[in-house]
């Protein structure tokens, strides 16, 4: 348009939004539903980096190929075995949940990837990944990773009450959704409690684990908290609606960002997608799981979700359905406009 500033075209390596996940044991379905939620709403192309046990890879490939071509063309999949470049592999595998420590090694393994969004398998996207990807542009010159606080209220937060090791800020951070500039991580020397001169990311991991292994409860998340305790200038903290967990509503609503803008990324930790303790979270998981790809989003996803929420009003989380519905409704309207209105307008003959 006249007078509009022209922006240089992004290099092809930056046109893909990189999403990493680690899946072991019985996490196949959960991981596929997470990937489905990512593909349903995102605009730009996605590059999946799936770290999985060898036995799971064929099933992943089979299931992803069954998706309609209109969706499979929106992403590419890369598979990796579970590997640890330093220390004892068996120790790393047993740290907290099976294979979870693999995320600590992403900067080492994905040497050609500049930036990355890591998520746990029990995450659901309720808006395009494009939106959280934009937060990379908000990093200042020292920031190289972004996470949300573990809790909003220190007096009921886990780290502020029980942690026996250093942790970031007043409530610690939750690593279930972690945005990373891998290039910066690889080139930084991190302050630590081991060597005054600083260590690279890879050099630091195993000695840090050896020093604190008897004091950590949440495995790799605790190690990340320790790292950013000593290097707070390296962390960008994004608000709770980008990593919304049962803790944000099961004791009463305490995520102001979600109250105002809606939940952007849902994190169903504690297995709440698979039991009846938090039916609101379970309802969201089941509706996205059961949604037929080619169906109308409002008829086959949004309306069933509204109906399921009526059965959850007896819970504290179920009393605030608008918090869960706001972003997903907004996202679906945009998808509808892009796929229907814009398409019809472009093909309409006068």
Coordinates of C-alpha atoms in Angstrom, one line a residue, residues 6 22 51 54 114 130 190 282:
X6 CA 8.2 -2.7 3.4
X22 CA 8.9 -35.6 24.7
X51 CA 11.3 -37.2 21.0
X54 CA 11.6 -46.3 19.6
X114 CA 17.3 -21.1 16.3
X130 CA 1.8 -17.8 16.1
X190 CA 25.8 -19.3 32.8
X282 CA -11.3 -33.1 30.8

